[in-house]
Coordinates of C-alpha atoms in Angstrom, one line a residue:
M1269 CA 92.2 31.5 142.3
F1270 CA 93.2 31.4 145.3
G1271 CA 96.0 28.3 145.2
G1272 CA 97.6 30.6 146.8
L1273 CA 97.7 34.1 148.1
A1274 CA 96.6 36.6 146.2
T1275 CA 98.8 39.3 145.0
V1276 CA 98.2 42.8 144.3
P1277 CA 100.4 45.3 142.5
T1278 CA 102.3 47.2 145.8
N1279 CA 101.5 50.5 143.7
S1280 CA 97.7 49.5 144.4
P1281 CA 96.1 52.0 146.7
H1282 CA 94.3 49.0 148.7
L1283 CA 97.8 49.0 149.5
R1284 CA 99.5 52.0 150.4
K1285 CA 101.4 52.0 153.3
S1286 CA 98.7 53.4 156.7
G1287 CA 102.0 55.9 157.7
S1288 CA 103.0 57.4 153.8
R1289 CA 100.9 59.6 153.6
P1290 CA 98.3 62.0 155.7
V1291 CA 95.2 60.6 156.1
F1292 CA 92.2 62.9 155.9
S1293 CA 88.3 62.4 157.7
D1294 CA 85.4 62.6 155.5
L1295 CA 85.4 66.1 158.0
G1296 CA 88.9 66.6 156.6
T1297 CA 90.6 66.5 159.5
T1298 CA 94.0 64.9 159.4
D1299 CA 94.9 62.1 161.3
V1300 CA 98.8 61.0 161.5
E1301 CA 100.0 58.5 163.1
N1302 CA 103.0 58.4 166.1
G1303 CA 104.5 61.8 164.4
A1304 CA 105.7 59.4 161.2
D1305 CA 104.1 61.8 158.4
E1306 CA 105.1 64.8 160.1
N1307 CA 108.4 63.1 160.7
F1308 CA 109.0 62.9 157.3
L1309 CA 107.1 65.6 155.6
H1310 CA 110.1 67.5 157.9
S1311 CA 112.9 65.2 156.6
A1312 CA 111.4 66.0 153.1
E1313 CA 111.6 69.5 153.9
T1314 CA 115.3 69.2 154.7
D1315 CA 116.9 68.0 152.2
S1316 CA 114.9 70.3 150.3
L1317 CA 116.8 73.5 151.9
K1318 CA 120.2 71.7 151.3
G1319 CA 120.1 71.0 147.8
S1320 CA 118.6 74.5 147.0
N1321 CA 121.5 77.8 147.3
T1322 CA 118.5 79.7 148.8
P1323 CA 119.3 80.3 152.5
I1324 CA 117.2 79.5 155.6
S1325 CA 116.0 82.1 156.4
T1326 CA 114.8 83.6 153.8
G1327 CA 111.8 82.5 155.0
A1328 CA 111.5 84.2 158.0
M1329 CA 111.6 87.7 155.4
M1330 CA 108.8 87.3 153.7
P1331 CA 105.5 89.3 155.9
S1332 CA 102.5 88.5 156.9
P1333 CA 100.4 87.0 154.0
I1334 CA 97.8 89.5 156.3
F1335 CA 100.2 91.7 156.5
L1336 CA 99.5 91.8 153.0
W1337 CA 95.5 90.7 152.3
R1338 CA 95.8 93.8 154.6
I1339 CA 97.5 96.4 152.2
K1340 CA 94.9 95.3 150.2
V1341 CA 92.5 96.0 150.9
V1342 CA 93.2 99.1 152.3
F1343 CA 94.3 100.0 148.6
F1344 CA 91.5 98.8 146.7
F1345 CA 88.9 100.9 149.4
I1346 CA 90.8 103.9 148.9
W1347 CA 90.8 102.8 144.3
G1348 CA 86.9 103.1 144.4
F1349 CA 86.8 105.7 147.1
I1350 CA 89.1 108.0 143.8
C1351 CA 86.8 106.5 141.1
C1352 CA 83.4 107.1 142.6
K1353 CA 84.8 110.4 143.7
I1354 CA 85.6 111.3 140.5
G1355 CA 82.2 110.0 138.6
W1356 CA 79.9 111.9 141.0
D1357 CA 81.2 115.4 139.5
S1358 CA 81.7 114.6 136.7
V1359 CA 77.4 113.8 137.3
M1360 CA 77.4 116.6 139.0
R1361 CA 78.6 119.2 136.0
M1362 CA 75.1 118.0 134.0
S1363 CA 72.3 119.9 133.3
V1364 CA 69.6 119.0 136.3
D1365 CA 67.0 117.1 132.9
L1366 CA 69.7 115.5 131.7
R1367 CA 71.2 113.9 135.6
D1368 CA 68.1 112.6 136.3
L1369 CA 67.5 110.9 133.0
F1370 CA 71.7 110.0 133.0
L1371 CA 70.5 108.9 136.4
Y1372 CA 67.4 106.7 135.7
E1373 CA 69.3 105.0 132.2
A1374 CA 72.2 104.0 133.9
F1375 CA 69.9 102.6 137.2
L1376 CA 68.5 100.7 134.4
Y1377 CA 72.2 98.9 134.2
Y1378 CA 73.8 98.5 137.0
N1379 CA 71.0 97.8 140.1
P1380 CA 71.2 94.3 138.1
L1381 CA 74.1 93.3 138.5
L1382 CA 75.4 95.1 141.5
L1383 CA 71.7 92.6 143.9
V1384 CA 73.8 89.3 141.6
T1385 CA 77.3 90.9 143.8
M1386 CA 75.6 91.7 147.2
A1387 CA 73.4 87.9 146.6
V1388 CA 77.0 86.2 146.2
W1389 CA 78.6 88.5 149.6
F1390 CA 75.4 87.6 150.7
W1391 CA 76.2 83.8 149.4
G1392 CA 80.1 84.2 150.9
S1393 CA 79.3 85.2 154.4
N1394 CA 76.3 82.3 154.9
L1395 CA 79.3 79.4 153.7
W1396 CA 81.7 81.2 156.1
V1397 CA 79.6 81.5 159.3
F1398 CA 78.5 77.4 157.9
S1399 CA 83.2 76.9 157.7
Q1400 CA 82.7 77.7 161.3
S1401 CA 80.0 76.1 162.4
T1402 CA 80.0 71.8 162.1
V1403 CA 77.9 72.2 159.6
S1404 CA 79.2 70.2 156.2
Y1405 CA 78.1 72.7 153.5
A1406 CA 80.4 71.1 151.3
K1407 CA 78.5 67.8 152.4
I1408 CA 75.7 68.9 151.6
F1409 CA 75.5 70.4 148.2
D1410 CA 78.1 67.2 146.5
L1411 CA 80.0 70.0 145.5
D1412 CA 82.5 67.4 144.7
Q1413 CA 81.4 66.5 141.1
N1414 CA 84.2 67.8 138.2
H1415 CA 82.3 65.3 135.4
L1416 CA 77.9 65.1 134.4
T1417 CA 77.2 62.3 132.6
H1418 CA 74.5 61.0 130.7
R1419 CA 72.5 59.4 134.0
E1420 CA 73.6 62.8 135.4
I1421 CA 71.6 64.5 134.1
W1422 CA 68.6 63.0 134.6
K1423 CA 69.3 61.6 138.3
A1424 CA 67.2 62.6 140.9
I1425 CA 66.7 66.0 141.9
T1426 CA 68.8 66.2 145.1
F1427 CA 69.6 69.1 147.4
S1428 CA 71.2 71.4 145.8
D1429 CA 69.0 71.7 142.9
F1430 CA 66.4 72.9 145.0
F1431 CA 68.5 75.5 147.1
V1432 CA 70.3 76.9 143.9
A1433 CA 65.5 76.8 142.3
D1434 CA 64.3 78.4 145.6
I1435 CA 67.6 81.4 145.4
L1436 CA 65.8 81.4 141.6
T1437 CA 62.6 82.6 142.8
S1438 CA 64.6 85.5 145.2
M1439 CA 66.6 86.9 142.2
S1440 CA 63.3 86.8 140.1
K1441 CA 63.3 90.9 139.5
V1442 CA 66.4 91.0 139.1
L1443 CA 66.2 88.0 135.2
S1444 CA 63.6 90.3 134.1
D1445 CA 65.5 93.6 134.8
L1446 CA 68.9 92.0 132.7
E1447 CA 66.2 90.9 130.6
R1448 CA 65.2 94.8 129.3
S1449 CA 68.8 95.6 129.2
A1450 CA 69.1 93.2 127.2
C1451 CA 66.5 94.1 125.0
R1452 CA 67.7 97.5 125.2
M1453 CA 70.7 97.2 123.0
V1454 CA 68.8 94.4 121.4
H1455 CA 66.3 97.0 120.4
R1456 CA 69.5 99.8 119.7
Q1457 CA 68.4 102.3 123.1
V1458 CA 71.1 102.8 124.6
A1459 CA 71.4 106.2 125.2
T1460 CA 68.2 107.4 123.7
I1461 CA 64.4 108.0 125.9
A1462 CA 62.4 105.4 123.3
W1463 CA 63.2 103.2 126.1
F1464 CA 61.2 105.1 128.8
E1465 CA 58.0 105.3 127.0
A1466 CA 56.2 102.5 129.4
D1467 CA 53.8 101.1 125.9
S1468 CA 57.3 100.2 124.1
V1469 CA 58.8 96.4 123.2
C1470 CA 61.0 96.7 125.9
G1471 CA 59.9 99.4 128.2
S1472 CA 57.4 98.8 131.6
H1473 CA 54.0 97.5 130.1
S1474 CA 56.6 94.7 128.2
V1475 CA 55.2 90.7 128.0
A1476 CA 58.0 89.2 128.1
I1477 CA 58.4 90.9 131.9
P1478 CA 55.8 88.7 134.4
I1479 CA 57.7 85.4 131.6
V1480 CA 60.5 86.1 132.6
L1481 CA 59.1 86.4 136.3
V1482 CA 57.4 83.7 136.6
L1483 CA 60.3 81.4 135.2
P1484 CA 62.1 80.8 139.0
Y1485 CA 58.4 79.3 139.7
L1486 CA 57.8 77.4 137.5
F1487 CA 61.4 75.7 137.8
R1488 CA 60.6 75.0 140.9
L1489 CA 57.6 74.1 140.4
F1490 CA 58.4 70.8 137.7
Q1491 CA 60.9 70.5 140.3
C1492 CA 59.0 69.3 143.3
L1493 CA 57.0 67.2 140.7
R1494 CA 59.9 65.1 140.1
Q1495 CA 60.6 64.1 143.2
Y1496 CA 57.0 63.7 144.2
K1497 CA 57.3 61.4 140.6
D1498 CA 60.4 59.8 142.4
T1499 CA 59.6 60.0 145.8
G1500 CA 55.4 59.7 146.0
E1501 CA 56.0 61.9 149.0
K1502 CA 52.4 64.5 149.2
T1503 CA 54.9 67.1 150.8
T1504 CA 55.9 68.0 147.8
L1505 CA 52.6 68.1 145.9
L1506 CA 51.8 70.9 148.9
N1507 CA 55.2 72.7 148.4
A1508 CA 54.5 72.8 144.4
L1509 CA 50.8 74.3 145.3
K1510 CA 53.3 76.8 146.7
Y1511 CA 55.1 77.8 144.1
S1512 CA 51.6 77.9 141.1
T1513 CA 50.7 80.4 144.0
A1514 CA 52.8 83.8 143.3
V1515 CA 51.7 82.9 139.1
P1516 CA 48.7 84.6 139.4
V1517 CA 50.5 88.0 140.9
I1518 CA 52.9 87.5 139.0
F1519 CA 50.3 87.5 135.2
L1520 CA 47.8 89.5 137.7
S1521 CA 49.8 92.3 138.2
A1522 CA 50.1 92.5 134.2
L1523 CA 46.7 92.6 133.5
K1524 CA 47.0 95.6 134.5
Y1525 CA 47.7 97.8 131.4
H1526 CA 45.6 94.8 129.2
V1527 CA 42.2 95.4 130.3
L1528 CA 40.3 98.0 130.3
H1529 CA 40.7 100.6 134.2
E1530 CA 37.1 99.9 135.6
K1531 CA 37.6 96.0 134.6
W1532 CA 40.6 96.1 136.9
I1533 CA 39.4 98.7 139.9
S1534 CA 36.6 95.9 140.1
F1535 CA 37.6 92.1 139.3
Y1536 CA 40.6 91.4 138.6
R1537 CA 42.3 93.6 141.5
P1538 CA 41.1 91.7 144.0
L1539 CA 41.9 88.7 143.0
W1540 CA 45.8 90.3 143.0
L1541 CA 45.7 91.0 146.5
L1542 CA 43.4 87.9 147.4
S1543 CA 46.2 86.5 145.4
S1544 CA 49.4 88.3 146.7
V1545 CA 48.0 87.5 150.8
L1546 CA 47.6 83.8 150.2
N1547 CA 51.2 83.5 148.1
S1548 CA 52.9 85.7 151.4
L1549 CA 51.0 83.4 154.5
Y1550 CA 51.9 79.7 152.7
S1551 CA 55.0 80.8 152.0
F1552 CA 55.6 82.1 154.8
Y1553 CA 54.4 78.9 157.1
W1554 CA 55.9 76.6 154.4
D1555 CA 59.5 78.5 155.7
V1556 CA 58.8 78.4 159.2
T1557 CA 57.1 74.4 160.1
R1558 CA 59.0 72.9 156.7
D1559 CA 62.4 74.6 155.6
W1560 CA 63.3 75.4 158.8
D1561 CA 61.4 72.2 160.7
L1562 CA 60.4 74.7 163.5
S1563 CA 58.1 72.4 164.4
G1564 CA 55.1 75.1 165.1
F1565 CA 55.8 78.2 166.9
T1566 CA 55.8 76.8 170.7
R1567 CA 58.9 75.1 171.0
I1568 CA 60.6 78.8 169.7
F1569 CA 58.3 80.9 172.2
K1570 CA 58.8 78.1 175.4
F1571 CA 62.4 77.7 174.1
S1572 CA 62.2 75.3 176.3
R1573 CA 64.9 73.7 175.0
P1574 CA 67.0 75.9 172.8
S1575 CA 69.7 74.1 171.7
L1576 CA 67.0 71.8 169.3
L1577 CA 66.3 74.9 167.5
S1578 CA 69.5 75.6 166.4
N1579 CA 73.4 74.2 166.4
L1580 CA 74.5 77.8 164.5
L1581 CA 72.6 80.7 167.3
F1582 CA 73.1 78.5 170.4
G1583 CA 70.2 79.1 172.5
R1584 CA 70.0 83.1 171.0
K1585 CA 65.7 83.9 171.4
W1586 CA 65.6 87.1 169.9
V1587 CA 67.3 86.2 166.7
Y1588 CA 64.3 84.0 166.4
F1589 CA 61.9 86.9 167.4
W1590 CA 63.7 89.2 164.1
V1591 CA 64.2 86.5 161.9
L1592 CA 60.5 85.5 161.8
S1593 CA 58.8 89.1 162.2
S1594 CA 61.5 90.3 158.4
N1595 CA 60.1 87.0 156.9
L1596 CA 56.7 87.5 157.6
I1597 CA 57.2 91.0 156.5
L1598 CA 59.8 91.1 153.9
R1599 CA 57.8 88.2 152.4
C1600 CA 54.3 90.2 152.1
T1601 CA 56.3 93.0 150.2
W1602 CA 57.3 90.4 148.0
T1603 CA 54.2 90.7 146.5
Y1604 CA 55.1 94.3 145.2
K1605 CA 57.8 92.9 144.0
L1606 CA 56.6 89.9 142.2
S1607 CA 53.6 92.8 140.1
A1608 CA 54.7 94.5 137.1
H1609 CA 51.9 97.4 137.1
L1610 CA 55.1 98.6 140.8
R1611 CA 57.2 99.9 138.5
H1612 CA 57.0 102.9 138.6
N1613 CA 59.2 104.4 141.7
Y1614 CA 62.1 102.6 141.1
L1615 CA 64.1 103.2 143.7
T1616 CA 61.7 101.5 146.1
L1617 CA 61.7 98.9 143.7
F1618 CA 65.5 98.0 144.2
T1619 CA 65.0 98.4 147.8
I1620 CA 62.4 96.5 148.0
T1621 CA 64.8 93.4 146.1
A1622 CA 67.5 93.7 147.9
L1623 CA 65.5 93.5 150.8
E1624 CA 64.2 90.2 149.5
I1625 CA 67.9 88.9 148.8
F1626 CA 68.9 90.4 152.0
R1627 CA 65.7 87.4 153.3
R1628 CA 66.4 84.9 151.6
F1629 CA 70.6 85.4 152.7
Q1630 CA 68.5 85.0 156.5
W1631 CA 66.4 82.0 154.7
V1632 CA 69.6 80.1 154.0
F1633 CA 71.5 80.0 157.6
F1634 CA 68.1 77.9 158.4
R1635 CA 67.5 75.9 155.2
V1636 CA 70.7 74.8 155.7
E1637 CA 71.3 74.2 158.9
N1638 CA 67.9 72.0 158.6
E1639 CA 69.8 69.7 156.7
W1640 CA 72.5 68.9 158.0
N1641 CA 70.5 67.5 161.4
K1642 CA 67.9 65.9 159.0
M1643 CA 71.7 64.1 157.2
N1644 CA 73.2 63.7 160.8
S1645 CA 69.7 62.1 162.7
K1646 CA 69.5 60.0 159.2
S1647 CA 73.0 58.8 159.4
N1648 CA 72.1 58.0 163.7
A1649 CA 69.0 56.7 163.2
Q1650 CA 68.8 52.4 163.7
L1651 CA 65.1 51.4 163.7
S1652 CA 64.2 49.8 166.5
L1653 CA 61.9 46.0 166.6
S1654 CA 58.6 47.7 167.2
E1655 CA 58.5 49.1 164.3
L1656 CA 59.6 46.4 161.8
P1657 CA 56.3 45.8 159.9
S1658 CA 54.5 42.3 159.6
E1659 CA 54.1 39.3 157.5
E1660 CA 51.5 41.7 155.7
D1661 CA 54.2 43.4 154.8
K1662 CA 56.4 41.5 152.7
L1663 CA 56.9 41.1 148.9
L1664 CA 55.7 37.0 147.4
A1665 CA 57.7 37.4 144.2
S1666 CA 58.5 34.0 142.0
N1667 CA 61.7 34.8 140.0
N1668 CA 61.1 30.8 138.4
H1669 CA 64.5 29.9 139.1
N1670 CA 62.9 26.7 137.9
A1671 CA 62.8 27.6 134.1
L1672 CA 64.5 24.2 133.4
G1673 CA 62.2 21.9 134.2
K1674 CA 62.9 20.5 137.7
K1675 CA 61.1 22.2 140.1
K1676 CA 62.1 22.2 144.8
N1677 CA 60.5 23.1 147.2
S1678 CA 61.5 26.7 148.3
A1679 CA 63.3 26.8 150.8
E1680 CA 65.4 23.6 149.7
C1681 CA 66.1 25.9 146.4
T1682 CA 67.4 29.0 148.2
G1683 CA 67.8 28.3 151.7
F1684 CA 64.9 30.5 152.4
Q1685 CA 63.4 30.2 156.2
S1686 CA 60.9 31.0 158.8
R1687 CA 61.9 34.6 160.7
P1688 CA 64.4 33.0 163.5
E1689 CA 64.0 33.5 166.4
P1690 CA 67.1 35.4 169.1
N1691 CA 68.5 32.6 169.8
E1692 CA 68.9 30.4 166.6
I1693 CA 73.1 30.1 166.2
T1694 CA 74.4 32.5 163.6
P1695 CA 75.2 31.0 159.9
R1696 CA 79.0 30.8 159.7
V1697 CA 78.9 32.8 156.3
L1698 CA 77.8 35.8 159.3
T1699 CA 80.8 35.6 160.9
I1700 CA 83.7 34.2 158.8
L1701 CA 82.2 37.6 156.4
S1702 CA 81.9 39.8 159.1
S1703 CA 86.0 39.1 160.0
V1704 CA 87.1 40.2 156.3
L1705 CA 85.2 42.9 155.7
E1706 CA 85.8 44.1 159.7
R1707 CA 89.8 44.3 158.9
L1708 CA 89.6 45.5 155.0
V1709 CA 87.6 48.1 156.5
A1710 CA 89.9 48.7 159.1
R1711 CA 92.7 48.9 156.9
N1712 CA 90.9 51.6 154.5
D1713 CA 90.0 53.5 157.2
R1714 CA 93.4 54.1 157.0
L1715 CA 94.2 54.3 153.9
V1716 CA 91.7 56.6 152.7
M1717 CA 92.8 60.2 152.2
E1718 CA 92.1 63.5 149.4
G1719 CA 91.8 62.4 146.4
L1720 CA 92.3 58.7 147.1
N1721 CA 88.7 57.9 146.9
G1722 CA 87.3 56.5 144.0
K1723 CA 83.7 58.7 142.6
S1724 CA 82.4 55.1 142.0
L1725 CA 81.0 54.7 145.4
K1726 CA 79.9 58.0 146.2
A1727 CA 76.7 57.8 146.3
F1728 CA 77.1 54.9 149.0
H1729 CA 78.0 57.1 151.4
G1730 CA 76.6 58.7 154.8
V1731 CA 77.8 61.7 156.7
R1732 CA 79.4 59.5 159.1
A1733 CA 79.9 55.9 160.3
P1734 CA 77.1 54.0 162.3
S1735 CA 77.6 53.2 165.6
I1736 CA 76.1 49.3 164.8
S1737 CA 79.6 47.2 164.0
I1738 CA 78.9 44.9 160.9
A1739 CA 79.1 42.1 163.3
K1740 CA 75.5 43.5 164.7
Y1741 CA 75.1 44.6 161.4
L1742 CA 75.0 41.3 158.7
E1743 CA 72.8 39.6 161.9
R1744 CA 69.9 42.6 161.6
L1745 CA 70.0 42.3 158.7
Y1746 CA 69.7 38.6 158.3
K1747 CA 67.6 38.1 162.1
Y1748 CA 64.7 41.0 160.0
S1749 CA 65.1 40.0 156.5
S1750 CA 64.5 36.0 156.7
C1751 CA 66.8 35.6 153.3
S1752 CA 68.8 32.9 152.5
P1753 CA 72.9 32.3 153.9
S1754 CA 73.9 32.3 150.1
C1755 CA 72.6 35.8 149.3
F1756 CA 76.0 36.7 151.7
V1757 CA 78.2 35.0 149.0
V1758 CA 77.1 37.1 146.5
G1759 CA 76.1 40.7 148.0
Y1760 CA 79.9 40.3 148.9
V1761 CA 80.2 38.7 145.1
Y1762 CA 78.5 42.4 143.8
I1763 CA 81.1 44.5 146.6
D1764 CA 84.8 42.3 144.9
R1765 CA 83.0 43.2 141.6
L1766 CA 82.7 47.3 142.2
L1767 CA 86.0 46.8 143.5
H1768 CA 87.1 44.9 140.1
K1769 CA 85.4 46.9 138.6
Y1770 CA 86.7 49.9 140.5
P1771 CA 90.1 50.2 141.1
D1772 CA 89.6 53.0 143.0
S1773 CA 88.0 52.9 144.9
L1774 CA 87.5 52.1 149.1
V1775 CA 84.8 49.5 150.0
V1776 CA 85.0 52.1 153.9
S1777 CA 82.6 52.4 157.1
I1778 CA 80.9 55.4 156.0
N1779 CA 79.5 53.5 153.0
V1780 CA 79.9 49.2 153.9
H1781 CA 76.9 49.3 155.5
R1782 CA 74.7 50.7 152.3
L1783 CA 76.8 47.8 150.3
L1784 CA 75.7 45.1 152.5
V1785 CA 72.3 46.0 152.5
T1786 CA 71.3 47.3 149.3
T1787 CA 73.9 44.0 147.7
I1788 CA 72.4 41.8 149.6
M1789 CA 68.8 43.7 149.0
V1790 CA 69.7 42.3 145.0
A1791 CA 71.1 38.4 145.7
S1792 CA 66.9 38.4 147.2
K1793 CA 65.5 39.0 145.0
M1794 CA 68.1 36.9 142.2
L1795 CA 67.9 34.0 144.8
D1796 CA 65.1 33.4 147.0
D1797 CA 61.9 33.2 145.9
V1798 CA 60.2 34.7 148.9
H1799 CA 61.9 38.0 150.3
Y1800 CA 60.9 41.4 151.3
N1801 CA 60.2 44.4 149.5
N1802 CA 62.5 47.7 149.5
A1803 CA 60.9 49.3 152.1
F1804 CA 61.5 46.9 154.7
Y1805 CA 64.6 46.2 153.4
A1806 CA 65.6 49.9 154.0
R1807 CA 63.4 50.2 157.6
V1808 CA 65.3 47.1 158.5
G1809 CA 68.7 48.5 156.8
G1810 CA 67.7 52.1 159.0
V1811 CA 68.3 54.4 155.5
S1812 CA 65.1 55.2 153.7
N1813 CA 63.4 54.0 151.3
A1814 CA 63.9 56.7 148.7
E1815 CA 67.5 56.5 149.5
L1816 CA 67.3 52.6 149.2
N1817 CA 65.5 52.6 146.1
K1818 CA 68.0 55.2 144.5
L1819 CA 71.1 53.2 145.9
E1820 CA 69.5 50.1 144.6
V1821 CA 69.3 52.1 140.6
E1822 CA 72.7 53.1 141.4
L1823 CA 73.8 49.7 142.6
L1824 CA 72.4 48.2 139.4
F1825 CA 74.1 51.0 137.1
L1826 CA 78.1 49.9 138.4
L1827 CA 77.2 47.0 137.5
D1828 CA 76.0 46.8 134.4
F1829 CA 73.3 45.1 135.7
G1830 CA 75.8 42.0 135.9
V1831 CA 74.2 40.4 139.1
V1832 CA 74.8 37.1 138.1
V1833 CA 76.9 34.2 139.4
S1834 CA 76.5 31.3 138.5
S1835 CA 77.8 28.0 140.9
G1836 CA 81.1 27.3 139.9
V1837 CA 81.4 31.3 141.1
F1838 CA 79.6 31.6 143.8
E1839 CA 81.7 27.8 145.1
I1840 CA 84.8 29.5 144.0
Y1841 CA 83.9 32.5 146.5
C1842 CA 83.0 30.2 149.1
A1843 CA 86.3 28.7 149.7
H1844 CA 88.1 32.1 149.5
L1845 CA 86.2 33.4 152.7
E1846 CA 86.7 29.4 154.3
K1847 CA 90.5 30.5 154.1
E1848 CA 90.5 34.2 154.8
M1849 CA 89.7 32.8 158.1
L1850 CA 92.0 29.6 157.9
I1851 CA 95.1 32.8 156.8
S1852 CA 93.8 34.4 160.6
N1853 CA 94.2 31.5 162.1
D1854 CA 90.5 31.2 163.2
Y1855 CA 89.5 27.5 162.5
S1856 CA 86.0 27.5 164.8
C1857 CA 84.4 28.6 161.5
Q1858 CA 86.1 26.1 158.6
K1859 CA 83.1 25.1 155.7
I1860 CA 80.3 27.7 154.4
E1861 CA 76.9 26.5 154.0
R1862 CA 76.3 25.7 149.8
V1863 CA 73.2 26.0 149.3
L1864 CA 73.7 26.3 145.5
A1865 CA 76.0 23.1 143.9
V1866 CA 78.2 23.0 141.4
D1867 CA 76.3 20.4 139.8
D1868 CA 73.3 21.8 140.7
I1869 CA 71.1 21.8 137.2
T1870 CA 69.3 25.0 138.8
E1871 CA 71.4 27.4 139.6
I1872 CA 70.8 30.9 138.3
S1873 CA 72.1 31.2 135.6
V1874 CA 74.5 29.7 133.0
E1875 CA 78.0 30.3 133.9
D1876 CA 79.4 33.8 134.3
N1877 CA 82.0 34.2 131.7
T1878 CA 81.2 37.9 131.2
H1879 CA 83.1 38.8 135.0
T1880 CA 86.8 36.9 135.4
S1881 CA 87.5 34.8 138.5
S1882 CA 90.5 36.5 139.4
P1883 CA 92.0 37.1 142.6
T1884 CA 89.2 39.0 144.8
Q1885 CA 90.3 42.8 146.1
M1886 CA 88.7 42.4 149.4
G1887 CA 91.2 39.7 151.5
D1888 CA 94.1 41.0 153.0

């Protein structure tokens, strides 16, 4: 296999020259080395101009795009003003009764579309502000997905799913109005006064109104329950309770026209008021302390370190006073729009719905930035040694590796030892593996460009490259996980199998650490009779337990559960790593400890024929 240097086709993305194309980083910036790309692009443009019949001065004669955009905006406003003027003159020619009826019917049909347009415009404003700041909304919402598989449909709930569902809760009144408009068209009540009757099938007393109103809150409620199932975090149950408090507000209000008036006044109305106050205050508290993570109101009023509050607002204290007060007031008026029995004044209801969309527009800034700050802190977080759990957290699990009947001591079979002391000598495999990976990552970081790196390893990508080096990270995993040195070789095998299976994916600085902790953890479960659980590896690796659980599942599916490594394949990869060190002129580490002997009858499994022993993709 490794008798000579591994040859890779010249069109392989792993061997693309670093100066051939501009390299785009995770934040979208371009890295051009020594001006080579600029000279290349300049010469290409010059050649194209020389080979065409278009004079070079033609480009200077073209009008500015900004100037054309301004002309289009001016013509658009003129056209809109003319249309509004013609429509208004036509309406004013009607009689008073006919005019009121026409305006009311037009309002019922067009106010949902107007509110949707308003929400989209506000969302565009959110994105513009994020683009002017350091918040990468594309990274937060994971927008680079152009296909949907069966695994992605049933995948764990993401932030973008939460975000869309929260937006829909503010659009519940709009959805209800759209349902009423569709109902009138289906029952042919357009341009008639039949729908004006409250008790008609499409009237304001219809039972479909509260059902449509409650749907966004039920969606969000089920998302919280699913999140609790995936992560086990109890705060998600409290969040689900918040959305469940909106259900009584909606249905108690709808009962007014279906129960006796005396019973409504004496019993249902007090319940409706109580549930409305509870929902408004609970939602306001959750917005401030959970969604915005302002950690209590004292930080805002003291304002001792405004930089901790927001990177978007740069410590403007008055903004927080405005957002807190307006959010509380609009949360209370929000009850008005959810109540079906308060729909007699349609202009007031339209205004309150528009204000609710504006409140959600404000909410987006703080919610998205809070998520961005969490992602940054998670990528930069490093576990202190004092936070490591005790031996009681260790999970003792026998994998029955000695199924063939030859029993050995766990340390003899797997190389497992007690937690090493800080002064112990680092195993040779860590030195060799870190050197190979560092050279690979350094090369791939220069090759990464827009559209080149595949999406297969996207789940392992972080916001930015961690500050800890690969060598220190491997030493940390070995020091505190107590896994055998063979686990690092098997983890290397898993990564190489990924690159064989998904050749468009690259191991780069933003995913190598998560790949290492995940593959080594899985290898430890396959090799070692005694190993730590996922929570321990998550703390050692500097990621959350929920994230590591998802990464483990993602790795297993990407490998098609091909985690079996025979002793023969293990020996081949050890020899390849040793050869890599010889090629790099490092003669200090020539041999790797062989824990899995070729003739060992207690090998992990029978010979693995499902994975070829082709040259590794990870060598230089």
